[in-house]
């Protein structure tokens, strides 16, 4: 936990899906609405990724007005920010109320930023595996411990 002169703050990340019925040129405005909510609650944006249209793994349903609408794609983006823990639940509640938000996930995270490439370099990956030799299998117990540690590290306080 980091301290500022007047409050304790933690680092969070909000991943969001925006309904695909929003025209592409208006998606940036929807993201600004989310950032306005963060600013309202004195959150400081650390990093973000613009929302891009992606297919969904499964169909999601959102009630818009009186009609249940089904979506197979959505604009996905994320924002990493610092905020006081007392503000985070209010931020989550207000972002959920944004009409264009299909789904969101808010997690506690770390300030460091790990970049992941969308395209894997399979040639170098194959080369690294063959040079390193075969890896020993991971036991179920070791995997469970690793998953438990990861989940406990990501739990929002």
PDB file of N, CA, C and O in Angstrom, residues 2 11 15 18 28 32 40 47 58 71 74 79-80 89 99 119 124 129 132:
ATOM      1  N   UNK A   2       0.560   2.193  -0.836  1.00  0.00           N
ATOM      2  CA  UNK A   2       1.329   3.423  -0.927  1.00  0.00           C
ATOM      3  C   UNK A   2       0.585   4.521  -0.200  1.00  0.00           C
ATOM      4  O   UNK A   2      -0.624   4.512  -0.102  1.00  0.00           O
ATOM      5  N   UNK A  11      -3.387   0.304  -5.997  1.00  0.00           N
ATOM      6  CA  UNK A  11      -3.452   0.269  -7.453  1.00  0.00           C
ATOM      7  C   UNK A  11      -4.519  -0.747  -7.866  1.00  0.00           C
ATOM      8  O   UNK A  11      -4.557  -1.861  -7.346  1.00  0.00           O
ATOM      9  N   UNK A  15     -11.170  -3.629 -16.135  1.00  0.00           N
ATOM     10  CA  UNK A  15     -11.326  -4.107 -17.504  1.00  0.00           C
ATOM     11  C   UNK A  15     -12.796  -3.995 -17.849  1.00  0.00           C
ATOM     12  O   UNK A  15     -13.652  -4.314 -17.030  1.00  0.00           O
ATOM     13  N   UNK A  18     -17.637  -2.704 -23.735  1.00  0.00           N
ATOM     14  CA  UNK A  18     -18.636  -1.733 -24.183  1.00  0.00           C
ATOM     15  C   UNK A  18     -19.447  -2.395 -25.295  1.00  0.00           C
ATOM     16  O   UNK A  18     -18.882  -3.046 -26.179  1.00  0.00           O
ATOM     17  N   UNK A  28     -14.550   6.294 -27.933  1.00  0.00           N
ATOM     18  CA  UNK A  28     -13.642   7.126 -27.127  1.00  0.00           C
ATOM     19  C   UNK A  28     -14.429   7.970 -26.126  1.00  0.00           C
ATOM     20  O   UNK A  28     -13.997   8.166 -24.990  1.00  0.00           O
ATOM     21  N   UNK A  32     -14.081   8.082 -22.064  1.00  0.00           N
ATOM     22  CA  UNK A  32     -13.944   9.343 -21.332  1.00  0.00           C
ATOM     23  C   UNK A  32     -14.938   9.392 -20.178  1.00  0.00           C
ATOM     24  O   UNK A  32     -14.620   9.867 -19.087  1.00  0.00           O
ATOM     25  N   UNK A  40     -13.618  12.020 -10.777  1.00  0.00           N
ATOM     26  CA  UNK A  40     -14.573  12.460  -9.750  1.00  0.00           C
ATOM     27  C   UNK A  40     -14.202  11.903  -8.378  1.00  0.00           C
ATOM     28  O   UNK A  40     -14.374  12.566  -7.364  1.00  0.00           O
ATOM     29  N   UNK A  47      -2.120   3.854 -16.401  1.00  0.00           N
ATOM     30  CA  UNK A  47      -1.978   3.339 -17.767  1.00  0.00           C
ATOM     31  C   UNK A  47      -3.346   2.911 -18.261  1.00  0.00           C
ATOM     32  O   UNK A  47      -4.261   2.677 -17.468  1.00  0.00           O
ATOM     33  N   UNK A  58     -18.390 -16.126 -25.443  1.00  0.00           N
ATOM     34  CA  UNK A  58     -19.765 -16.611 -25.372  1.00  0.00           C
ATOM     35  C   UNK A  58     -20.705 -15.413 -25.485  1.00  0.00           C
ATOM     36  O   UNK A  58     -20.303 -14.272 -25.265  1.00  0.00           O
ATOM     37  N   UNK A  71     -25.193 -10.103 -27.273  1.00  0.00           N
ATOM     38  CA  UNK A  71     -23.991  -9.603 -27.919  1.00  0.00           C
ATOM     39  C   UNK A  71     -22.959 -10.718 -28.054  1.00  0.00           C
ATOM     40  O   UNK A  71     -22.698 -11.459 -27.105  1.00  0.00           O
ATOM     41  N   UNK A  74     -17.735  -7.184 -28.435  1.00  0.00           N
ATOM     42  CA  UNK A  74     -17.774  -5.973 -27.615  1.00  0.00           C
ATOM     43  C   UNK A  74     -16.439  -5.255 -27.747  1.00  0.00           C
ATOM     44  O   UNK A  74     -15.433  -5.849 -28.157  1.00  0.00           O
ATOM     45  N   UNK A  79      -8.181   0.138 -17.800  1.00  0.00           N
ATOM     46  CA  UNK A  79      -7.553   1.315 -17.204  1.00  0.00           C
ATOM     47  C   UNK A  79      -6.961   0.893 -15.871  1.00  0.00           C
ATOM     48  O   UNK A  79      -7.645   0.317 -15.032  1.00  0.00           O
ATOM     49  N   UNK A  80      -5.684   1.191 -15.680  1.00  0.00           N
ATOM     50  CA  UNK A  80      -5.021   0.954 -14.398  1.00  0.00           C
ATOM     51  C   UNK A  80      -4.958   2.296 -13.681  1.00  0.00           C
ATOM     52  O   UNK A  80      -4.591   3.306 -14.287  1.00  0.00           O
ATOM     53  N   UNK A  89     -15.316   1.057  -4.417  1.00  0.00           N
ATOM     54  CA  UNK A  89     -16.668   0.500  -4.552  1.00  0.00           C
ATOM     55  C   UNK A  89     -17.607   1.508  -5.219  1.00  0.00           C
ATOM     56  O   UNK A  89     -18.484   1.139  -5.992  1.00  0.00           O
ATOM     57  N   UNK A  99     -24.614   3.216 -19.263  1.00  0.00           N
ATOM     58  CA  UNK A  99     -25.516   2.413 -20.084  1.00  0.00           C
ATOM     59  C   UNK A  99     -24.801   1.547 -21.114  1.00  0.00           C
ATOM     60  O   UNK A  99     -25.241   0.447 -21.421  1.00  0.00           O
ATOM     61  N   UNK A 119       0.711 -11.148 -30.685  1.00  0.00           N
ATOM     62  CA  UNK A 119       1.209 -12.127 -31.650  1.00  0.00           C
ATOM     63  C   UNK A 119       2.421 -12.832 -31.058  1.00  0.00           C
ATOM     64  O   UNK A 119       3.386 -12.199 -30.668  1.00  0.00           O
ATOM     65  N   UNK A 124      10.785 -18.511 -32.322  1.00  0.00           N
ATOM     66  CA  UNK A 124      11.713 -18.373 -31.199  1.00  0.00           C
ATOM     67  C   UNK A 124      11.250 -19.203 -30.012  1.00  0.00           C
ATOM     68  O   UNK A 124      12.059 -19.699 -29.248  1.00  0.00           O
ATOM     69  N   UNK A 129      12.416 -23.856 -26.446  1.00  0.00           N
ATOM     70  CA  UNK A 129      12.016 -25.126 -25.850  1.00  0.00           C
ATOM     71  C   UNK A 129      13.039 -26.202 -26.171  1.00  0.00           C
ATOM     72  O   UNK A 129      13.462 -26.957 -25.305  1.00  0.00           O
ATOM     73  N   UNK A 132      16.318 -25.640 -24.217  1.00  0.00           N
ATOM     74  CA  UNK A 132      16.196 -25.841 -22.781  1.00  0.00           C
ATOM     75  C   UNK A 132      16.013 -27.310 -22.431  1.00  0.00           C
ATOM     76  O   UNK A 132      16.218 -27.706 -21.301  1.00  0.00           O
TER      77      UNK A 132
END
